[in-house]
Amino acid sequence: MTIKKFQGRTEEEAIAKAREEFGTGTVIMNIKEVRPKGFFRSFKAPLIEVTAAIEEVDTVRRAKPQESSPDPIPVIRTSASMPAPGNINVAADEPISIPKPEPMKEVFASVENTWSSSMEQERKEDSRKENLVENNLEEKLESLQSLLEEKLAPADHNREELPKESPVDENLKFIKMIYSILLDNEVDEKYVNQIMDEVEKVMKSGISVDHILSSIYQKMILKFGQPQPILLTERKPKVVFFIGPTGVGKTTTIAKIASRFKVEKGKKVALYTADTYRIAAADQLRTYANILDTPLNIVYSAEELNEELANAGEYDLVLIDTAGFSHKNLGQLKETKELIDGLEQEFEREVYLVLSATTKYRDLLDIADIYKKNFQFKIIFTKLDETSCFGNILNMKLYTGADLSYTTYGQNVPEDIEIFNTQNIVKLLLGGK
């Protein structure tokens, strides 16, 4: 007899796995709930573990020679199948030495007392050693720490009269709050769990709340990666395509980028449009082209595009607006793909997928599935001023693996655009302002 354990999110899923491997002769010996281990176990759903057995193949065949259809799987339940839930045990798995914890009133003191003075002293010492970027990061962390401590503080400010909690309990309370904040910001729960799992691996017993926050902050910074804006090289012209659904702001985004390169950097820029479905789109881009005193060309095919670009060697940058369409419109998708793939190899090209921060997560996943099958792209997020939840930016970064480049937050040209500000977005995701 062969005995093996199978796990699933539900009893049905675990039994299905057992039956898939063992076949119709599977016998379920035991069913029990398996709770996750580790510091963050309270955030993870328990699994159902099924112990299944199967007799040797020859024995099964001799016992049931006339069977033509599988019998239901017999389930043998024991008193240990579903243990009653108890209190969460936050003790370490192995004996460890825990430093004497500081009183909680010192850990969570207000900004006006000991915490503020000690942090001020640290900043003065760090200013002699760290550069401007590191100082800026420290200020963001300090601001975020103060905000989170205010949220964590009890309603009754007379803390001397409240019972003291252990550092482990207080840390768990703090992490639960961070977990909740990320979910409220619409970060996918599976990505929240990834972040918490990674933080757990580097956590030590007796760690302070500010170290936990710093670790989560740094992990999220790393997940976003370095932003990748448009960079010019010696090859002219550099050709940049903008793709994406209708109404996400591609045309306005192109105008903002064109203005940045022409007015602020003194580069020669040309605008092209392949959006022949909407007359208003060409008119809008022509208005921007007239203001910037830069040419606008309308192209209908890859052949026309290559002919136009052959005479555009004097330009540093060519920005091409494509037709916005539903990700379900395979006809227009094919036309856009033929336009981009038909570009001659002599031209350096990049593709930017423009997405709106206000689009629902489910729709963003569908859009990403279609575009990543057909294009290699970087991502621009628009309309950050129209939402208070920024979790989809992290969701799309991790789901597609594409680099982030720019964000826009209004209709003003060229002001309302910036290179993706990783530190600011992470601060907002963690409940900062």
PDB file of N, CA and C in Angstrom, residues 192-290:
ATOM      1  N   VAL A 192       1.000  41.241  -1.578  1.00  0.00           N
ATOM      2  CA  VAL A 192       1.185  41.636  -0.176  1.00  0.00           C
ATOM      3  C   VAL A 192       1.840  40.494   0.597  1.00  0.00           C
ATOM      4  N   ASN A 193       1.362  39.269   0.361  1.00  0.00           N
ATOM      5  CA  ASN A 193       1.946  38.109   1.040  1.00  0.00           C
ATOM      6  C   ASN A 193       3.402  37.904   0.645  1.00  0.00           C
ATOM      7  N   GLN A 194       3.734  38.146  -0.617  1.00  0.00           N
ATOM      8  CA  GLN A 194       5.127  38.030  -1.058  1.00  0.00           C
ATOM      9  C   GLN A 194       6.017  38.992  -0.283  1.00  0.00           C
ATOM     10  N   ILE A 195       5.561  40.229  -0.156  1.00  0.00           N
ATOM     11  CA  ILE A 195       6.343  41.244   0.551  1.00  0.00           C
ATOM     12  C   ILE A 195       6.529  40.837   2.011  1.00  0.00           C
ATOM     13  N   MET A 196       5.455  40.406   2.670  1.00  0.00           N
ATOM     14  CA  MET A 196       5.530  40.023   4.069  1.00  0.00           C
ATOM     15  C   MET A 196       6.427  38.801   4.263  1.00  0.00           C
ATOM     16  N   ASP A 197       6.354  37.846   3.344  1.00  0.00           N
ATOM     17  CA  ASP A 197       7.216  36.662   3.442  1.00  0.00           C
ATOM     18  C   ASP A 197       8.689  37.051   3.352  1.00  0.00           C
ATOM     19  N   GLU A 198       9.007  37.981   2.450  1.00  0.00           N
ATOM     20  CA  GLU A 198      10.394  38.411   2.296  1.00  0.00           C
ATOM     21  C   GLU A 198      10.880  39.173   3.525  1.00  0.00           C
ATOM     22  N   VAL A 199      10.004  39.983   4.103  1.00  0.00           N
ATOM     23  CA  VAL A 199      10.372  40.716   5.317  1.00  0.00           C
ATOM     24  C   VAL A 199      10.589  39.745   6.475  1.00  0.00           C
ATOM     25  N   GLU A 200       9.756  38.726   6.552  1.00  0.00           N
ATOM     26  CA  GLU A 200       9.861  37.751   7.633  1.00  0.00           C
ATOM     27  C   GLU A 200      11.223  37.063   7.643  1.00  0.00           C
ATOM     28  N   LYS A 201      11.790  36.827   6.472  1.00  0.00           N
ATOM     29  CA  LYS A 201      13.065  36.119   6.376  1.00  0.00           C
ATOM     30  C   LYS A 201      14.219  36.895   7.000  1.00  0.00           C
ATOM     31  N   VAL A 202      14.105  38.222   7.043  1.00  0.00           N
ATOM     32  CA  VAL A 202      15.208  39.036   7.578  1.00  0.00           C
ATOM     33  C   VAL A 202      14.896  39.592   8.965  1.00  0.00           C
ATOM     34  N   MET A 203      13.721  39.291   9.485  1.00  0.00           N
ATOM     35  CA  MET A 203      13.349  39.804  10.804  1.00  0.00           C
ATOM     36  C   MET A 203      14.002  38.988  11.912  1.00  0.00           C
ATOM     37  N   LYS A 204      14.323  39.660  12.990  1.00  0.00           N
ATOM     38  CA  LYS A 204      14.904  39.020  14.161  1.00  0.00           C
ATOM     39  C   LYS A 204      14.028  39.299  15.366  1.00  0.00           C
ATOM     40  N   SER A 205      14.152  38.452  16.357  1.00  0.00           N
ATOM     41  CA  SER A 205      13.386  38.643  17.579  1.00  0.00           C
ATOM     42  C   SER A 205      13.770  39.955  18.244  1.00  0.00           C
ATOM     43  N   GLY A 206      12.761  40.680  18.725  1.00  0.00           N
ATOM     44  CA  GLY A 206      13.013  41.940  19.402  1.00  0.00           C
ATOM     45  C   GLY A 206      13.210  43.121  18.472  1.00  0.00           C
ATOM     46  N   ILE A 207      12.957  42.935  17.180  1.00  0.00           N
ATOM     47  CA  ILE A 207      13.145  44.019  16.221  1.00  0.00           C
ATOM     48  C   ILE A 207      12.141  45.130  16.499  1.00  0.00           C
ATOM     49  N   SER A 208      12.538  46.362  16.282  1.00  0.00           N
ATOM     50  CA  SER A 208      11.670  47.495  16.577  1.00  0.00           C
ATOM     51  C   SER A 208      10.752  47.788  15.394  1.00  0.00           C
ATOM     52  N   VAL A 209       9.710  48.560  15.662  1.00  0.00           N
ATOM     53  CA  VAL A 209       8.723  48.884  14.646  1.00  0.00           C
ATOM     54  C   VAL A 209       9.349  49.669  13.492  1.00  0.00           C
ATOM     55  N   ASP A 210      10.265  50.586  13.811  1.00  0.00           N
ATOM     56  CA  ASP A 210      10.867  51.384  12.739  1.00  0.00           C
ATOM     57  C   ASP A 210      11.710  50.514  11.811  1.00  0.00           C
ATOM     58  N   HIS A 211      12.330  49.449  12.350  1.00  0.00           N
ATOM     59  CA  HIS A 211      13.083  48.538  11.492  1.00  0.00           C
ATOM     60  C   HIS A 211      12.140  47.719  10.609  1.00  0.00           C
ATOM     61  N   ILE A 212      10.993  47.337  11.138  1.00  0.00           N
ATOM     62  CA  ILE A 212      10.003  46.616  10.328  1.00  0.00           C
ATOM     63  C   ILE A 212       9.529  47.498   9.180  1.00  0.00           C
ATOM     64  N   LEU A 213       9.186  48.738   9.490  1.00  0.00           N
ATOM     65  CA  LEU A 213       8.720  49.670   8.460  1.00  0.00           C
ATOM     66  C   LEU A 213       9.792  49.906   7.412  1.00  0.00           C
ATOM     67  N   SER A 214      11.033  50.095   7.862  1.00  0.00           N
ATOM     68  CA  SER A 214      12.138  50.327   6.931  1.00  0.00           C
ATOM     69  C   SER A 214      12.339  49.131   6.007  1.00  0.00           C
ATOM     70  N   SER A 215      12.206  47.935   6.555  1.00  0.00           N
ATOM     71  CA  SER A 215      12.388  46.729   5.748  1.00  0.00           C
ATOM     72  C   SER A 215      11.293  46.602   4.696  1.00  0.00           C
ATOM     73  N   ILE A 216      10.030  46.838   5.092  1.00  0.00           N
ATOM     74  CA  ILE A 216       8.921  46.778   4.132  1.00  0.00           C
ATOM     75  C   ILE A 216       9.096  47.833   3.047  1.00  0.00           C
ATOM     76  N   TYR A 217       9.496  49.029   3.465  1.00  0.00           N
ATOM     77  CA  TYR A 217       9.713  50.138   2.534  1.00  0.00           C
ATOM     78  C   TYR A 217      10.774  49.758   1.490  1.00  0.00           C
ATOM     79  N   GLN A 218      11.881  49.230   1.942  1.00  0.00           N
ATOM     80  CA  GLN A 218      12.967  48.873   1.031  1.00  0.00           C
ATOM     81  C   GLN A 218      12.573  47.735   0.092  1.00  0.00           C
ATOM     82  N   LYS A 219      11.838  46.742   0.607  1.00  0.00           N
ATOM     83  CA  LYS A 219      11.396  45.639  -0.250  1.00  0.00           C
ATOM     84  C   LYS A 219      10.493  46.145  -1.368  1.00  0.00           C
ATOM     85  N   MET A 220       9.621  47.088  -1.064  1.00  0.00           N
ATOM     86  CA  MET A 220       8.714  47.621  -2.082  1.00  0.00           C
ATOM     87  C   MET A 220       9.468  48.473  -3.095  1.00  0.00           C
ATOM     88  N   ILE A 221      10.451  49.230  -2.629  1.00  0.00           N
ATOM     89  CA  ILE A 221      11.286  50.004  -3.554  1.00  0.00           C
ATOM     90  C   ILE A 221      11.958  49.075  -4.560  1.00  0.00           C
ATOM     91  N   LEU A 222      12.489  47.960  -4.071  1.00  0.00           N
ATOM     92  CA  LEU A 222      13.168  47.004  -4.942  1.00  0.00           C
ATOM     93  C   LEU A 222      12.207  46.366  -5.930  1.00  0.00           C
ATOM     94  N   LYS A 223      10.972  46.115  -5.513  1.00  0.00           N
ATOM     95  CA  LYS A 223      10.008  45.489  -6.411  1.00  0.00           C
ATOM     96  C   LYS A 223       9.626  46.429  -7.556  1.00  0.00           C
ATOM     97  N   PHE A 224       9.565  47.714  -7.295  1.00  0.00           N
ATOM     98  CA  PHE A 224       9.263  48.658  -8.368  1.00  0.00           C
ATOM     99  C   PHE A 224      10.433  48.790  -9.349  1.00  0.00           C
ATOM    100  N   GLY A 225      11.651  48.678  -8.854  1.00  0.00           N
ATOM    101  CA  GLY A 225      12.815  48.794  -9.720  1.00  0.00           C
ATOM    102  C   GLY A 225      13.075  50.236 -10.140  1.00  0.00           C
ATOM    103  N   GLN A 226      14.125  50.420 -10.933  1.00  0.00           N
ATOM    104  CA  GLN A 226      14.481  51.746 -11.415  1.00  0.00           C
ATOM    105  C   GLN A 226      13.574  52.162 -12.571  1.00  0.00           C
ATOM    106  N   PRO A 227      13.046  53.389 -12.562  1.00  0.00           N
ATOM    107  CA  PRO A 227      12.228  53.855 -13.695  1.00  0.00           C
ATOM    108  C   PRO A 227      13.074  53.976 -14.961  1.00  0.00           C
ATOM    109  N   GLN A 228      12.446  53.752 -16.102  1.00  0.00           N
ATOM    110  CA  GLN A 228      13.140  53.767 -17.394  1.00  0.00           C
ATOM    111  C   GLN A 228      12.480  54.762 -18.343  1.00  0.00           C
ATOM    112  N   PRO A 229      12.871  56.027 -18.279  1.00  0.00           N
ATOM    113  CA  PRO A 229      12.316  57.025 -19.204  1.00  0.00           C
ATOM    114  C   PRO A 229      12.966  56.918 -20.581  1.00  0.00           C
ATOM    115  N   ILE A 230      12.537  57.759 -21.501  1.00  0.00           N
ATOM    116  CA  ILE A 230      13.112  57.787 -22.844  1.00  0.00           C
ATOM    117  C   ILE A 230      14.513  58.399 -22.782  1.00  0.00           C
ATOM    118  N   LEU A 231      15.484  57.663 -23.294  1.00  0.00           N
ATOM    119  CA  LEU A 231      16.867  58.134 -23.332  1.00  0.00           C
ATOM    120  C   LEU A 231      17.337  58.162 -24.780  1.00  0.00           C
ATOM    121  N   LEU A 232      17.903  59.275 -25.177  1.00  0.00           N
ATOM    122  CA  LEU A 232      18.371  59.419 -26.562  1.00  0.00           C
ATOM    123  C   LEU A 232      19.789  58.876 -26.701  1.00  0.00           C
ATOM    124  N   THR A 233      20.088  58.367 -27.887  1.00  0.00           N
ATOM    125  CA  THR A 233      21.424  57.868 -28.211  1.00  0.00           C
ATOM    126  C   THR A 233      21.924  58.592 -29.454  1.00  0.00           C
ATOM    127  N   GLU A 234      23.066  58.179 -29.951  1.00  0.00           N
ATOM    128  CA  GLU A 234      23.628  58.829 -31.137  1.00  0.00           C
ATOM    129  C   GLU A 234      22.874  58.457 -32.405  1.00  0.00           C
ATOM    130  N   ARG A 235      22.135  57.367 -32.380  1.00  0.00           N
ATOM    131  CA  ARG A 235      21.366  56.961 -33.552  1.00  0.00           C
ATOM    132  C   ARG A 235      20.143  57.860 -33.701  1.00  0.00           C
ATOM    133  N   LYS A 236      19.960  58.424 -34.875  1.00  0.00           N
ATOM    134  CA  LYS A 236      18.833  59.333 -35.129  1.00  0.00           C
ATOM    135  C   LYS A 236      18.013  58.812 -36.303  1.00  0.00           C
ATOM    136  N   PRO A 237      16.691  59.010 -36.212  1.00  0.00           N
ATOM    137  CA  PRO A 237      15.945  59.416 -35.016  1.00  0.00           C
ATOM    138  C   PRO A 237      15.604  58.203 -34.156  1.00  0.00           C
ATOM    139  N   LYS A 238      15.356  58.438 -32.891  1.00  0.00           N
ATOM    140  CA  LYS A 238      14.829  57.381 -32.032  1.00  0.00           C
ATOM    141  C   LYS A 238      13.313  57.379 -32.183  1.00  0.00           C
ATOM    142  N   VAL A 239      12.741  56.212 -32.470  1.00  0.00           N
ATOM    143  CA  VAL A 239      11.318  56.099 -32.761  1.00  0.00           C
ATOM    144  C   VAL A 239      10.606  55.483 -31.553  1.00  0.00           C
ATOM    145  N   VAL A 240       9.605  56.177 -31.037  1.00  0.00           N
ATOM    146  CA  VAL A 240       8.887  55.721 -29.849  1.00  0.00           C
ATOM    147  C   VAL A 240       7.398  55.604 -30.174  1.00  0.00           C
ATOM    148  N   PHE A 241       6.856  54.391 -30.007  1.00  0.00           N
ATOM    149  CA  PHE A 241       5.432  54.138 -30.221  1.00  0.00           C
ATOM    150  C   PHE A 241       4.698  54.189 -28.883  1.00  0.00           C
ATOM    151  N   PHE A 242       3.466  54.736 -28.919  1.00  0.00           N
ATOM    152  CA  PHE A 242       2.604  54.761 -27.739  1.00  0.00           C
ATOM    153  C   PHE A 242       1.345  53.962 -28.058  1.00  0.00           C
ATOM    154  N   ILE A 243       1.112  52.901 -27.271  1.00  0.00           N
ATOM    155  CA  ILE A 243      -0.030  52.025 -27.481  1.00  0.00           C
ATOM    156  C   ILE A 243      -0.875  51.996 -26.225  1.00  0.00           C
ATOM    157  N   GLY A 244      -2.115  51.519 -26.365  1.00  0.00           N
ATOM    158  CA  GLY A 244      -2.971  51.405 -25.189  1.00  0.00           C
ATOM    159  C   GLY A 244      -4.430  51.560 -25.541  1.00  0.00           C
ATOM    160  N   PRO A 245      -5.308  51.322 -24.572  1.00  0.00           N
ATOM    161  CA  PRO A 245      -6.753  51.419 -24.804  1.00  0.00           C
ATOM    162  C   PRO A 245      -7.202  52.841 -25.108  1.00  0.00           C
ATOM    163  N   THR A 246      -8.422  52.965 -25.574  1.00  0.00           N
ATOM    164  CA  THR A 246      -9.002  54.284 -25.841  1.00  0.00           C
ATOM    165  C   THR A 246      -9.235  55.041 -24.536  1.00  0.00           C
ATOM    166  N   GLY A 247      -8.939  56.336 -24.569  1.00  0.00           N
ATOM    167  CA  GLY A 247      -9.291  57.193 -23.446  1.00  0.00           C
ATOM    168  C   GLY A 247      -8.329  57.220 -22.288  1.00  0.00           C
ATOM    169  N   VAL A 248      -7.140  56.629 -22.427  1.00  0.00           N
ATOM    170  CA  VAL A 248      -6.193  56.622 -21.310  1.00  0.00           C
ATOM    171  C   VAL A 248      -5.295  57.854 -21.306  1.00  0.00           C
ATOM    172  N   GLY A 249      -5.340  58.654 -22.379  1.00  0.00           N
ATOM    173  CA  GLY A 249      -4.537  59.880 -22.416  1.00  0.00           C
ATOM    174  C   GLY A 249      -3.244  59.768 -23.192  1.00  0.00           C
ATOM    175  N   LYS A 250      -3.204  58.933 -24.235  1.00  0.00           N
ATOM    176  CA  LYS A 250      -1.963  58.772 -25.015  1.00  0.00           C
ATOM    177  C   LYS A 250      -1.555  60.070 -25.698  1.00  0.00           C
ATOM    178  N   THR A 251      -2.509  60.729 -26.355  1.00  0.00           N
ATOM    179  CA  THR A 251      -2.181  61.930 -27.131  1.00  0.00           C
ATOM    180  C   THR A 251      -1.648  63.041 -26.238  1.00  0.00           C
ATOM    181  N   THR A 252      -2.304  63.278 -25.105  1.00  0.00           N
ATOM    182  CA  THR A 252      -1.842  64.315 -24.177  1.00  0.00           C
ATOM    183  C   THR A 252      -0.474  63.956 -23.600  1.00  0.00           C
ATOM    184  N   THR A 253      -0.256  62.684 -23.318  1.00  0.00           N
ATOM    185  CA  THR A 253       1.035  62.239 -22.795  1.00  0.00           C
ATOM    186  C   THR A 253       2.143  62.478 -23.816  1.00  0.00           C
ATOM    187  N   ILE A 254       1.865  62.214 -25.087  1.00  0.00           N
ATOM    188  CA  ILE A 254       2.846  62.465 -26.151  1.00  0.00           C
ATOM    189  C   ILE A 254       3.199  63.948 -26.202  1.00  0.00           C
ATOM    190  N   ALA A 255       2.190  64.820 -26.095  1.00  0.00           N
ATOM    191  CA  ALA A 255       2.439  66.259 -26.124  1.00  0.00           C
ATOM    192  C   ALA A 255       3.326  66.696 -24.957  1.00  0.00           C
ATOM    193  N   LYS A 256       3.101  66.120 -23.783  1.00  0.00           N
ATOM    194  CA  LYS A 256       3.912  66.467 -22.610  1.00  0.00           C
ATOM    195  C   LYS A 256       5.366  66.033 -22.803  1.00  0.00           C
ATOM    196  N   ILE A 257       5.565  64.834 -23.322  1.00  0.00           N
ATOM    197  CA  ILE A 257       6.931  64.338 -23.532  1.00  0.00           C
ATOM    198  C   ILE A 257       7.624  65.138 -24.627  1.00  0.00           C
ATOM    199  N   ALA A 258       6.897  65.445 -25.703  1.00  0.00           N
ATOM    200  CA  ALA A 258       7.472  66.238 -26.794  1.00  0.00           C
ATOM    201  C   ALA A 258       7.913  67.604 -26.290  1.00  0.00           C
ATOM    202  N   SER A 259       7.070  68.205 -25.448  1.00  0.00           N
ATOM    203  CA  SER A 259       7.410  69.521 -24.903  1.00  0.00           C
ATOM    204  C   SER A 259       8.643  69.454 -24.016  1.00  0.00           C
ATOM    205  N   ARG A 260       8.760  68.404 -23.205  1.00  0.00           N
ATOM    206  CA  ARG A 260       9.927  68.252 -22.335  1.00  0.00           C
ATOM    207  C   ARG A 260      11.219  68.197 -23.153  1.00  0.00           C
ATOM    208  N   PHE A 261      11.209  67.376 -24.206  1.00  0.00           N
ATOM    209  CA  PHE A 261      12.432  67.205 -24.988  1.00  0.00           C
ATOM    210  C   PHE A 261      12.747  68.436 -25.846  1.00  0.00           C
ATOM    211  N   LYS A 262      11.728  69.078 -26.398  1.00  0.00           N
ATOM    212  CA  LYS A 262      11.996  70.212 -27.285  1.00  0.00           C
ATOM    213  C   LYS A 262      12.290  71.493 -26.521  1.00  0.00           C
ATOM    214  N   VAL A 263      11.434  71.819 -25.543  1.00  0.00           N
ATOM    215  CA  VAL A 263      11.572  73.089 -24.828  1.00  0.00           C
ATOM    216  C   VAL A 263      12.657  73.022 -23.760  1.00  0.00           C
ATOM    217  N   GLU A 264      12.663  71.960 -22.948  1.00  0.00           N
ATOM    218  CA  GLU A 264      13.585  71.888 -21.821  1.00  0.00           C
ATOM    219  C   GLU A 264      14.962  71.356 -22.204  1.00  0.00           C
ATOM    220  N   LYS A 265      15.011  70.426 -23.182  1.00  0.00           N
ATOM    221  CA  LYS A 265      16.293  69.816 -23.548  1.00  0.00           C
ATOM    222  C   LYS A 265      16.820  70.282 -24.899  1.00  0.00           C
ATOM    223  N   GLY A 266      16.016  71.068 -25.612  1.00  0.00           N
ATOM    224  CA  GLY A 266      16.476  71.628 -26.876  1.00  0.00           C
ATOM    225  C   GLY A 266      16.675  70.604 -27.984  1.00  0.00           C
ATOM    226  N   LYS A 267      15.912  69.505 -27.970  1.00  0.00           N
ATOM    227  CA  LYS A 267      16.028  68.462 -28.985  1.00  0.00           C
ATOM    228  C   LYS A 267      15.028  68.696 -30.112  1.00  0.00           C
ATOM    229  N   LYS A 268      15.350  68.143 -31.275  1.00  0.00           N
ATOM    230  CA  LYS A 268      14.453  68.240 -32.418  1.00  0.00           C
ATOM    231  C   LYS A 268      13.497  67.044 -32.373  1.00  0.00           C
ATOM    232  N   VAL A 269      12.187  67.371 -32.335  1.00  0.00           N
ATOM    233  CA  VAL A 269      11.160  66.353 -32.158  1.00  0.00           C
ATOM    234  C   VAL A 269      10.160  66.413 -33.300  1.00  0.00           C
ATOM    235  N   ALA A 270       9.746  65.258 -33.800  1.00  0.00           N
ATOM    236  CA  ALA A 270       8.691  65.158 -34.808  1.00  0.00           C
ATOM    237  C   ALA A 270       7.570  64.288 -34.263  1.00  0.00           C
ATOM    238  N   LEU A 271       6.328  64.640 -34.617  1.00  0.00           N
ATOM    239  CA  LEU A 271       5.156  63.896 -34.171  1.00  0.00           C
ATOM    240  C   LEU A 271       4.520  63.179 -35.352  1.00  0.00           C
ATOM    241  N   TYR A 272       4.170  61.919 -35.142  1.00  0.00           N
ATOM    242  CA  TYR A 272       3.472  61.120 -36.143  1.00  0.00           C
ATOM    243  C   TYR A 272       2.201  60.564 -35.497  1.00  0.00           C
ATOM    244  N   THR A 273       1.182  60.344 -36.325  1.00  0.00           N
ATOM    245  CA  THR A 273      -0.009  59.675 -35.831  1.00  0.00           C
ATOM    246  C   THR A 273      -0.452  58.601 -36.810  1.00  0.00           C
ATOM    247  N   ALA A 274      -0.758  57.452 -36.257  1.00  0.00           N
ATOM    248  CA  ALA A 274      -1.339  56.360 -37.038  1.00  0.00           C
ATOM    249  C   ALA A 274      -2.791  56.145 -36.635  1.00  0.00           C
ATOM    250  N   ASP A 275      -3.328  57.072 -35.838  1.00  0.00           N
ATOM    251  CA  ASP A 275      -4.716  56.985 -35.396  1.00  0.00           C
ATOM    252  C   ASP A 275      -5.603  57.626 -36.447  1.00  0.00           C
ATOM    253  N   THR A 276      -5.989  56.836 -37.418  1.00  0.00           N
ATOM    254  CA  THR A 276      -6.836  57.336 -38.509  1.00  0.00           C
ATOM    255  C   THR A 276      -8.306  57.033 -38.260  1.00  0.00           C
ATOM    256  N   TYR A 277      -8.616  56.481 -37.098  1.00  0.00           N
ATOM    257  CA  TYR A 277     -10.002  56.154 -36.782  1.00  0.00           C
ATOM    258  C   TYR A 277     -10.728  57.346 -36.167  1.00  0.00           C
ATOM    259  N   ARG A 278     -10.004  58.187 -35.476  1.00  0.00           N
ATOM    260  CA  ARG A 278     -10.624  59.353 -34.836  1.00  0.00           C
ATOM    261  C   ARG A 278     -10.034  60.626 -35.417  1.00  0.00           C
ATOM    262  N   ILE A 279     -10.865  61.406 -36.092  1.00  0.00           N
ATOM    263  CA  ILE A 279     -10.393  62.666 -36.674  1.00  0.00           C
ATOM    264  C   ILE A 279      -9.930  63.608 -35.579  1.00  0.00           C
ATOM    265  N   ALA A 280     -10.627  63.602 -34.453  1.00  0.00           N
ATOM    266  CA  ALA A 280     -10.284  64.500 -33.350  1.00  0.00           C
ATOM    267  C   ALA A 280      -8.888  64.226 -32.823  1.00  0.00           C
ATOM    268  N   ALA A 281      -8.441  62.968 -32.906  1.00  0.00           N
ATOM    269  CA  ALA A 281      -7.115  62.636 -32.392  1.00  0.00           C
ATOM    270  C   ALA A 281      -6.022  63.349 -33.178  1.00  0.00           C
ATOM    271  N   ALA A 282      -6.127  63.330 -34.514  1.00  0.00           N
ATOM    272  CA  ALA A 282      -5.141  64.017 -35.352  1.00  0.00           C
ATOM    273  C   ALA A 282      -5.204  65.521 -35.142  1.00  0.00           C
ATOM    274  N   ASP A 283      -6.418  66.060 -35.003  1.00  0.00           N
ATOM    275  CA  ASP A 283      -6.568  67.508 -34.791  1.00  0.00           C
ATOM    276  C   ASP A 283      -5.954  67.928 -33.462  1.00  0.00           C
ATOM    277  N   GLN A 284      -6.150  67.113 -32.431  1.00  0.00           N
ATOM    278  CA  GLN A 284      -5.587  67.439 -31.115  1.00  0.00           C
ATOM    279  C   GLN A 284      -4.064  67.442 -31.174  1.00  0.00           C
ATOM    280  N   LEU A 285      -3.487  66.433 -31.816  1.00  0.00           N
ATOM    281  CA  LEU A 285      -2.032  66.353 -31.904  1.00  0.00           C
ATOM    282  C   LEU A 285      -1.487  67.474 -32.788  1.00  0.00           C
ATOM    283  N   ARG A 286      -2.256  67.854 -33.841  1.00  0.00           N
ATOM    284  CA  ARG A 286      -1.816  68.954 -34.711  1.00  0.00           C
ATOM    285  C   ARG A 286      -1.766  70.267 -33.941  1.00  0.00           C
ATOM    286  N   THR A 287      -2.709  70.450 -33.026  1.00  0.00           N
ATOM    287  CA  THR A 287      -2.712  71.665 -32.202  1.00  0.00           C
ATOM    288  C   THR A 287      -1.436  71.747 -31.372  1.00  0.00           C
ATOM    289  N   TYR A 288      -1.070  70.627 -30.752  1.00  0.00           N
ATOM    290  CA  TYR A 288       0.159  70.594 -29.962  1.00  0.00           C
ATOM    291  C   TYR A 288       1.387  70.806 -30.853  1.00  0.00           C
ATOM    292  N   ALA A 289       1.371  70.208 -32.045  1.00  0.00           N
ATOM    293  CA  ALA A 289       2.504  70.346 -32.969  1.00  0.00           C
ATOM    294  C   ALA A 289       2.691  71.804 -33.380  1.00  0.00           C
ATOM    295  N   ASN A 290       1.596  72.524 -33.626  1.00  0.00           N
ATOM    296  CA  ASN A 290       1.681  73.938 -34.005  1.00  0.00           C
ATOM    297  C   ASN A 290       2.242  74.779 -32.865  1.00  0.00           C
TER     298      ASN A 290
END
